[in-house]
Short mmCIF file of C-alpha atoms in Angstrom, two decimals:
data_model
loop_
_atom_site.label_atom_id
_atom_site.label_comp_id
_atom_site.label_asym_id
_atom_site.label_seq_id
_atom_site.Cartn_x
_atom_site.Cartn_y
_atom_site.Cartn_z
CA UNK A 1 155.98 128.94 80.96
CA UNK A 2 152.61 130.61 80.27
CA UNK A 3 151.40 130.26 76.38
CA UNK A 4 151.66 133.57 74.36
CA UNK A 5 148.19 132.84 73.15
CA UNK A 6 145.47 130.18 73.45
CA UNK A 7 142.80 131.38 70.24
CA UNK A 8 140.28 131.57 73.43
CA UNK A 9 137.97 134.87 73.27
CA UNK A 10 138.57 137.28 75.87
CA UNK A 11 135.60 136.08 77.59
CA UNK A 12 136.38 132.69 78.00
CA UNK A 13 140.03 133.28 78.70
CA UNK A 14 138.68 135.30 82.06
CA UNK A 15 135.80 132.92 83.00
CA UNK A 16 138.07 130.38 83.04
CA UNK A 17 141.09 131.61 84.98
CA UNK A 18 139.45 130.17 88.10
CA UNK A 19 140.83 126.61 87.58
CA UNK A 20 140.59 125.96 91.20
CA UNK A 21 136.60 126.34 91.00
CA UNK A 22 136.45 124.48 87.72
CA UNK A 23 138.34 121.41 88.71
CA UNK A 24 136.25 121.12 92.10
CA UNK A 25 132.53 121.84 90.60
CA UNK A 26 132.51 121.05 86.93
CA UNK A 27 130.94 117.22 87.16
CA UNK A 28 133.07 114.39 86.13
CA UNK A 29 131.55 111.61 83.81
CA UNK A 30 129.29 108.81 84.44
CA UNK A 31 131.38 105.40 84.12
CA UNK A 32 128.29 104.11 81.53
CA UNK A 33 129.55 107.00 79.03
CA UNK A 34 132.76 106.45 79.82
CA UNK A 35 132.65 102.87 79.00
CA UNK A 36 130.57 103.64 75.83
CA UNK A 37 132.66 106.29 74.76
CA UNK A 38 136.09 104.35 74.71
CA UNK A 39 134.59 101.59 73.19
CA UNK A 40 133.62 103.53 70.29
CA UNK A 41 136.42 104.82 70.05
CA UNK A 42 137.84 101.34 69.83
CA UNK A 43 140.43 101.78 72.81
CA UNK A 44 138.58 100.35 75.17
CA UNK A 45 140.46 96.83 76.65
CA UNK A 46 143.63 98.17 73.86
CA UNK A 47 146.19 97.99 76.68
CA UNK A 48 149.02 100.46 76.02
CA UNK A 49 146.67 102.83 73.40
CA UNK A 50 148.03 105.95 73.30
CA UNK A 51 145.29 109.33 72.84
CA UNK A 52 145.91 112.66 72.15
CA UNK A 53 143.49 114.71 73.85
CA UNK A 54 142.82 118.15 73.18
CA UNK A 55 142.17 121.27 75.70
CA UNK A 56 142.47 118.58 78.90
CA UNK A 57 141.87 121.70 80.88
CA UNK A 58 142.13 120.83 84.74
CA UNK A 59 141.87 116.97 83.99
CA UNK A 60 138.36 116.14 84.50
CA UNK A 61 138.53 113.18 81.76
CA UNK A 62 142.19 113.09 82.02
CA UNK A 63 141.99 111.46 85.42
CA UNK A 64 139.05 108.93 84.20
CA UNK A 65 141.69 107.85 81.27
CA UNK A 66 144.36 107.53 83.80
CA UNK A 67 142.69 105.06 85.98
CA UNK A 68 141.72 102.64 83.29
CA UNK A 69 143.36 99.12 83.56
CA UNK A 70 144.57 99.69 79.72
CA UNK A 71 147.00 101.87 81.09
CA UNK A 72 147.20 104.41 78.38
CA UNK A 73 150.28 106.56 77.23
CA UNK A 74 148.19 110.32 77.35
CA UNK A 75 149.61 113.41 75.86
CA UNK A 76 147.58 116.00 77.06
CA UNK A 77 147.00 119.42 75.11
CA UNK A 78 146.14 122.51 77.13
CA UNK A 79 146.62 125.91 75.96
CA UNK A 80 145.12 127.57 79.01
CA UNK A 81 148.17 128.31 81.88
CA UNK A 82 146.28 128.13 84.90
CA UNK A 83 144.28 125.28 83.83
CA UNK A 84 147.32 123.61 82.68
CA UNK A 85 149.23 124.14 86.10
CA UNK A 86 146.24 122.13 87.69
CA UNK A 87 146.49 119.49 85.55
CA UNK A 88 150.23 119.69 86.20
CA UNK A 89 149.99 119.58 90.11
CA UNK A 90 147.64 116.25 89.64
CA UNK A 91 150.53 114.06 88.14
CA UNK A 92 148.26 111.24 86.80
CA UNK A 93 150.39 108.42 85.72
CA UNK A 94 150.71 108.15 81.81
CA UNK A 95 150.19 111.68 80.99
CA UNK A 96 152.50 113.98 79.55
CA UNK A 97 150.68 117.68 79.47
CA UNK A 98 151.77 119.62 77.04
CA UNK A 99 151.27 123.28 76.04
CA UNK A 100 149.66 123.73 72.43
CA UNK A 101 146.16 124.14 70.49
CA UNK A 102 144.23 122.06 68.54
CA UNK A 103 145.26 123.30 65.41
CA UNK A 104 149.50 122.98 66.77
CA UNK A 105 149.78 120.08 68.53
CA UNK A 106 153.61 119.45 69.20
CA UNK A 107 153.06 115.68 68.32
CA UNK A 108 154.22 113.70 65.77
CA UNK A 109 152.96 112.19 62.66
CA UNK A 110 150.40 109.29 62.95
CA UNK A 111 150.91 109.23 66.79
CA UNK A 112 147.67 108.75 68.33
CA UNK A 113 145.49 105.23 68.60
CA UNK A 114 142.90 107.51 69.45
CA UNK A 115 141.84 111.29 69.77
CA UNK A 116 139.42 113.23 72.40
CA UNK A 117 137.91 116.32 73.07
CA UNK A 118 135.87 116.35 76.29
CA UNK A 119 134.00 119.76 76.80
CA UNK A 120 135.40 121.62 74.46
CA UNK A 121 135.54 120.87 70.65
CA UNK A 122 133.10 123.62 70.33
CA UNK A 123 135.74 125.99 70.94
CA UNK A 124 138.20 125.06 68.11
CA UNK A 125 135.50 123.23 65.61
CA UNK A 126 137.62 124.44 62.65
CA UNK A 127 138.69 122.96 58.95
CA UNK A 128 142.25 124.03 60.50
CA UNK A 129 141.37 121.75 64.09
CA UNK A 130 140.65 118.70 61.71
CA UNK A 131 143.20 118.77 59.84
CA UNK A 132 145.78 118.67 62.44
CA UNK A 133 143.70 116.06 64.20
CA UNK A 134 143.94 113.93 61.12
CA UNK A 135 147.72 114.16 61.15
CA UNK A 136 148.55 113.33 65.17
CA UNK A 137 146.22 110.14 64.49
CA UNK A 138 147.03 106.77 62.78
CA UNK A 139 145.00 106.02 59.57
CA UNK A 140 141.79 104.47 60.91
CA UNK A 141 141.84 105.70 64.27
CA UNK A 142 139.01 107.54 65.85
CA UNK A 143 138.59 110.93 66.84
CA UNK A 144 135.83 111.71 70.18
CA UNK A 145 134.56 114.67 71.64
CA UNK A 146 132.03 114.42 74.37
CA UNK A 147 130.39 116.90 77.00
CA UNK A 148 128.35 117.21 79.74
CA UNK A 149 124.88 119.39 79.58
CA UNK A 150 123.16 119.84 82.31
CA UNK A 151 119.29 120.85 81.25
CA UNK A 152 120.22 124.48 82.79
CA UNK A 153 122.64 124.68 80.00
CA UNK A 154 121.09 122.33 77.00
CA UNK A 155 120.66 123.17 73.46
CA UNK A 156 117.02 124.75 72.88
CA UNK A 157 115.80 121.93 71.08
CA UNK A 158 116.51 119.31 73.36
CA UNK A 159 113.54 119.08 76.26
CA UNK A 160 114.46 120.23 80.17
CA UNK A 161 113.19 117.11 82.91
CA UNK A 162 111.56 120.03 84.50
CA UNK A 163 110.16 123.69 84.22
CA UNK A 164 112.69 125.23 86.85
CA UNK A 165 115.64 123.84 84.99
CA UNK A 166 113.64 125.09 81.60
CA UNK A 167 113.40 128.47 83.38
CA UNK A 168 117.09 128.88 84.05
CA UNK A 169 118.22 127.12 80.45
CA UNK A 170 115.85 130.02 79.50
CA UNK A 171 118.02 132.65 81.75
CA UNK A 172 121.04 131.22 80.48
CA UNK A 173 120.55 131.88 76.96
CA UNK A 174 119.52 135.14 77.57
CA UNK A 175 123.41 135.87 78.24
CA UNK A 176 124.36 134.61 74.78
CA UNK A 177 127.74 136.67 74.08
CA UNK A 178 127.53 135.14 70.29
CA UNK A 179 130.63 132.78 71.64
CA UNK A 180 130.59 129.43 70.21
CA UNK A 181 129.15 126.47 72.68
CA UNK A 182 128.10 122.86 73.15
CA UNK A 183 124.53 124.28 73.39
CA UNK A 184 124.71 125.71 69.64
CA UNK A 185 125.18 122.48 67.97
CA UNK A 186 127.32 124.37 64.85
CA UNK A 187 130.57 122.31 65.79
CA UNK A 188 128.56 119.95 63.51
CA UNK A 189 129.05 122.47 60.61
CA UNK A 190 132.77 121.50 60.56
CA UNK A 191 132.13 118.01 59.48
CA UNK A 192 129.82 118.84 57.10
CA UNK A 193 131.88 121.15 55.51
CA UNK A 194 134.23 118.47 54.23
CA UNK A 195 131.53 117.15 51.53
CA UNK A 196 131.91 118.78 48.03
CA UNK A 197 129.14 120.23 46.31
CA UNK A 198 129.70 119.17 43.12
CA UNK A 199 131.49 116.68 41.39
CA UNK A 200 133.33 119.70 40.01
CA UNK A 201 134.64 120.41 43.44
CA UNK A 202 135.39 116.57 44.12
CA UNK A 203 137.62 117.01 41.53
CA UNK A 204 139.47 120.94 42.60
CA UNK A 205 139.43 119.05 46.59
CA UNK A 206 141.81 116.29 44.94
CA UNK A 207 144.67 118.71 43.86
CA UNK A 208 144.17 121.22 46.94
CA UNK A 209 144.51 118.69 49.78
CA UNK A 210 140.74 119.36 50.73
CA UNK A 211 139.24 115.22 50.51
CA UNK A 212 137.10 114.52 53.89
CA UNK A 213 139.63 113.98 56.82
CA UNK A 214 136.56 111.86 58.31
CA UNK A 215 133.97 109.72 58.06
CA UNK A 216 130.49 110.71 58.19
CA UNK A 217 127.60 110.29 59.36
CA UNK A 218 128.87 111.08 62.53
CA UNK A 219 128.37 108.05 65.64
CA UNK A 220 126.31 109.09 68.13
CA UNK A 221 124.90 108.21 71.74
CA UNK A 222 123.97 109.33 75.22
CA UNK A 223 123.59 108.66 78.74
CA UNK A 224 121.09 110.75 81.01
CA UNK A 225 121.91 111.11 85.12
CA UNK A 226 120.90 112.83 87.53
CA UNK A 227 123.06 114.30 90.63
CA UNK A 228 121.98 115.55 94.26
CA UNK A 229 123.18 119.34 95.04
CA UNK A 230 123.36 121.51 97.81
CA UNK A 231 121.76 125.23 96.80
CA UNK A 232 125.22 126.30 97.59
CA UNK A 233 126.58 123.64 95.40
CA UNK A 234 124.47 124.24 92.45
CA UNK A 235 125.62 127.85 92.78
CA UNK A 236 128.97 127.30 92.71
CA UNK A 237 128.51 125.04 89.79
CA UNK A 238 126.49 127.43 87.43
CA UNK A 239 129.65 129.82 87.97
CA UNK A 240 131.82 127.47 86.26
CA UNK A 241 129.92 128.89 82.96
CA UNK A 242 131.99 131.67 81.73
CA UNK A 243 128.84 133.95 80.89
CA UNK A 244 127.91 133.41 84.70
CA UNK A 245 131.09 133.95 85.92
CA UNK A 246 131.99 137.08 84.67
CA UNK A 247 128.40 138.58 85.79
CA UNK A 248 129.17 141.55 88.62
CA UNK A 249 127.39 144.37 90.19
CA UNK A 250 123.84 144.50 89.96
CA UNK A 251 123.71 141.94 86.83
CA UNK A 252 125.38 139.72 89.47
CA UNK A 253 122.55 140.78 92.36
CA UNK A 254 119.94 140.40 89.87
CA UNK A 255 120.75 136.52 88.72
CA UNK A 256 121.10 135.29 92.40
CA UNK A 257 117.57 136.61 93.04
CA UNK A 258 116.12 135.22 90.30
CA UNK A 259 118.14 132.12 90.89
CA UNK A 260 116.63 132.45 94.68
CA UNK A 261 113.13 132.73 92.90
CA UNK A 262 113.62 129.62 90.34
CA UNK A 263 114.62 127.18 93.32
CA UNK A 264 111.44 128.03 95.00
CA UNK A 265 109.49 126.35 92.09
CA UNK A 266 106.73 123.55 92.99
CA UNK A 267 108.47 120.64 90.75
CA UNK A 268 112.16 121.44 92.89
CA UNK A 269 112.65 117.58 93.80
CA UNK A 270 114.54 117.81 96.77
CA UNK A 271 115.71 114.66 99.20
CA UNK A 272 116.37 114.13 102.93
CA UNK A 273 119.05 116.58 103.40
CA UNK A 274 117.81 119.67 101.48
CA UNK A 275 119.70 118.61 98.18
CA UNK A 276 118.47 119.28 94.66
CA UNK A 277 117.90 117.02 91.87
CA UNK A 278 120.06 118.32 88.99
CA UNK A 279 119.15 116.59 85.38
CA UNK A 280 121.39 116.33 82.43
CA UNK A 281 122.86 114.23 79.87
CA UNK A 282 126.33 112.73 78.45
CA UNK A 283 126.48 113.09 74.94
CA UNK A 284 129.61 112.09 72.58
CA UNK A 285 130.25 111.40 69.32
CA UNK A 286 133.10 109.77 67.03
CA UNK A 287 134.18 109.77 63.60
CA UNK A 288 137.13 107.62 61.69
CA UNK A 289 139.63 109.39 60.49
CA UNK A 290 140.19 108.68 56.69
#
């Protein structure tokens, strides 16, 4: 049965119904920051572990987690329905998918060896989010989020490989909808948050439940790739971003053609077959939980 709600905006809720699309041409994960990743978040080589991990969506890291040797016990949070059906339909061995949010996981105390969001803690980076996080994981175990950015869709600050993936990074921004994203960077604010100001406050957090749930600094790390796509391919891709997605009429017309425009650019590395190289990075981070 479909959730009520899923605390998704409007817009995200409709670029997103496509699960299909997603599941077939949002990139999977290199094994390097897989590896990394897991080890970090000290599961890696724990046979039997079992993770919580939040918003699975259509299974992209689900299915990674599923064929490890450790053979992990998975319970798999989606809120979305469609995007839960896919997931669903997959039937990766070890996972239970489950309908609930972030901040109402139907899990049990102290549960979880480990904890990961994979491209998506932006969406729920709330004090409410960490504290049920917190509760579905055993005292020191670790909670992970990581992402994929391709430079098209990087946070300003970080530099493109080239100038036609700068160009449409540059596009891409200019359909901010104010939503919050991987590209923002404020999912950082959350952890931050937990620090008192004052040893005043240290003492009013005490009585009101409100210590740090997690460690900080925050670990983090890395790994760059690079991937060969078809024009059509990269198309299809880029519409996996809600703000692309839900582009029609002449907004619609107007991005292909400049899209058309960009991929005629002098630094374009193409190979043998016509294919495009496509530049991004794996970036995760971890944090015990307290």
């Amino acid at each position: 049965m479909a959730s009520q709600t899923t605390n998704l905006p409007p817009q995200a809720e409709e670029g997103f119904k496509d699960a299909a699309s997603y599941d077939a041409y949002r990139p999977s994960y290199p094994a390097e920051a897989v590896e990394k990743f897991l080890t970090h978040l000290k599961v890696a080589q724990q046979y039997d572990a079992k993770i919580v991990e939040i918003a699975s969506g259509t299974g992209k890291f689900t299915e990674l987690l599923a064929q490890r040797p450790e053979r992990f016990t998975i319970k798999a949070i989606e809120p979305h329905y469609s995007m839960r059906e896919k997931l669903v339909q997959k039937n990766l061995p070890g996972v239970e998918v489950i309908d609930g949010k972030a901040d109402k996981m139907p899990i049990g105390d102290e549960w979880g060896d480990a904890c990961i969001a994979a491209q998506a803690f932006h969406w729920f980076a709330t004090p409410e989010a960490l504290k049920e996080i917190q509760r579905v994981l055993r005292p020191g175990a670790v909670f992970g989020a990581i992402w994929n950015a391709e430079d098209y869709n990087k946070p300003k600050s970080w530099p493109a490989t080239t100038k036609w993936e700068q160009k449409l990074n540059d596009f891409v921004y200019s359909l901010d909808d104010g939503l919050p994203r991987f590209k923002h960077l404020k999912w950082k604010e959350v952890f931050d948050q937990q620090l008192p100001a004052t040893p005043l406050q240290v003492i009013k957090d005490t009585f009101t439940d409100r210590l740090p749930r997690f460690s900080l600094p925050l670990g983090e790390d890395s790994v760059k790739w690079t991937v060969w796509l078809s024009e059509e391919a990269l198309r299809l891709r880029l519409n996996t971003l809600s703000q692309i997605a839900l582009l029609k009429g002449d907004k619609r017309e107007a991005y292909l053609e400049l899209l058309k425009e960009i991929l005629q650019g002098d630094d374009v590395e193409r190979n043998e077959k016509g294919e495009i190289a496509v530049h991004g990075i794996t970036f995760f981070i971890w944090t015990d939980r307290i």
